[in-house]
Structures are given as C-alpha cells and as structure tokens.
C-alpha cells in the first residue's frame, strides 16, 4: 500500500458523499500515507456532542486484533428500533 491508495479512498469517499473511510492494511502505514490521511481533514458529528472524527483512518490488522487500534466514529444508533405495541392484535379470521 502507498499514498495513492489513501488518495483513491478519499476520492471514493468524496464521490459517494460519505463522511469518512477506513483503510485496513497488513503493514504499518508509511509517512506519506499518514500525511495524506491527515490532509483529508475531519468531519464533525453534530448528533454526538459536536465531536469531530478523522475523515480517513488507516488501521492495521495487528492493531485491530491486539486492541491497540480502533475505528474512531460516533456511536451507531439502531434506526429500526421496535415501536411500542398498542393493545392486543386482532385475531385474523380463518380462510376456507
């Protein structure tokens, strides 16, 4: 992997109008890769206390498996939360 891979990810993030992207690699990122990711900027989550997060994150498999690295992102909410049930459902008539 190299700086161009980070630039490609950033281009894809911008083209798809995503707020960020994560590059997971087997090897430690090079200095140009880290600089490219830092130059991508940050995005702000208004929903979670106006905190900001890196737009591009580079994580290693080793760091993820050891717990030394993790994705920096707002907590995820379930958009499909169950609605509260209103009364008993009516019994459906049997079909002939």
Coordinates of C-alpha atoms in Angstrom, one line a residue:
X1 CA 0.0 0.0 0.0
X2 CA 1.1 3.6 -0.6
X3 CA -0.1 7.2 -0.6
X4 CA -2.1 6.6 -3.8
X5 CA -4.3 4.1 -2.0
X6 CA -5.2 6.7 0.6
X7 CA -5.9 9.3 -2.2
X8 CA -8.1 6.7 -4.0
X9 CA -10.1 6.0 -0.8
X10 CA -10.5 9.8 -0.2
X11 CA -11.7 10.2 -3.8
X12 CA -14.2 7.4 -3.4
X13 CA -15.4 8.9 -0.1
X14 CA -16.0 12.3 -1.7
X15 CA -17.6 10.9 -4.8
X16 CA -20.1 8.8 -2.8
X17 CA -20.7 11.7 -0.4
X18 CA -19.7 9.6 2.6
X19 CA -18.3 11.3 5.8
X20 CA -15.3 9.1 6.0
X21 CA -13.4 6.0 5.1
X22 CA -11.3 3.4 6.7
X23 CA -8.2 1.8 5.1
X24 CA -7.2 -1.5 6.8
X25 CA -3.8 -2.8 6.0
X26 CA -1.4 -5.6 6.9
X27 CA 1.6 -3.3 7.1
X28 CA 2.2 -0.2 9.1
X29 CA 1.3 2.9 7.1
X30 CA 4.1 5.0 5.6
X31 CA 4.7 8.6 6.5
X32 CA 3.2 9.8 3.1
X33 CA 0.1 7.6 3.8
X34 CA -0.3 9.2 7.2
X35 CA 0.2 12.7 5.8
X36 CA -2.4 12.1 3.1
X37 CA -4.9 10.8 5.6
X38 CA -4.3 13.8 7.9
X39 CA -4.6 16.2 5.0
X40 CA -8.1 14.8 4.2
X41 CA -9.4 16.6 7.3
X42 CA -12.0 15.7 9.8
X43 CA -15.8 15.5 9.9
X44 CA -18.0 16.8 12.7
X45 CA -20.8 14.8 14.2
X46 CA -23.5 17.3 15.4
X47 CA -25.5 14.4 16.8
X48 CA -22.8 13.3 19.3
X49 CA -21.7 16.4 21.3
X50 CA -20.2 18.2 18.3
X51 CA -17.2 15.9 18.3
X52 CA -15.1 15.5 15.2
X53 CA -13.5 12.4 13.7
X54 CA -10.8 11.8 11.1
X55 CA -12.2 11.7 7.6
X56 CA -9.7 9.0 6.6
X57 CA -8.4 6.4 9.1
X58 CA -5.7 3.9 8.5
X59 CA -5.7 0.9 10.7
X60 CA -3.6 -2.2 10.8
X61 CA -4.8 -5.8 11.2
X62 CA -2.3 -6.2 14.0
X63 CA -3.5 -3.1 15.8
X64 CA -7.1 -4.1 15.5
X65 CA -6.6 -7.7 16.7
X66 CA -4.4 -6.6 19.6
X67 CA -6.9 -3.9 20.6
X68 CA -4.3 -1.1 20.3
X69 CA -6.3 0.5 17.4
X70 CA -10.0 1.0 16.8
X71 CA -12.2 2.9 14.5
X72 CA -13.0 6.5 15.7
X73 CA -16.6 7.1 14.9
X74 CA -19.8 8.2 16.5
X75 CA -21.8 5.5 18.4
X76 CA -24.2 3.8 16.0
X77 CA -27.9 4.0 16.6
X78 CA -30.4 1.4 15.5
X79 CA -32.7 3.1 13.0
X80 CA -35.1 0.2 13.2
X81 CA -35.9 0.3 16.9
X82 CA -39.1 -1.5 17.8
X83 CA -42.1 0.6 18.3
X84 CA -44.2 0.1 21.4
X85 CA -47.1 -2.2 20.9
X86 CA -50.6 -0.7 21.2
X87 CA -53.1 -3.1 22.7
X88 CA -53.7 -6.7 21.6
X89 CA -53.6 -7.6 18.0
X90 CA -56.9 -8.6 16.5
X91 CA -57.3 -12.3 15.5
X92 CA -57.3 -12.8 11.8
X93 CA -60.3 -14.7 10.5
X94 CA -59.5 -18.2 9.2
X95 CA -59.7 -18.8 5.5
X96 CA -61.8 -21.5 3.9

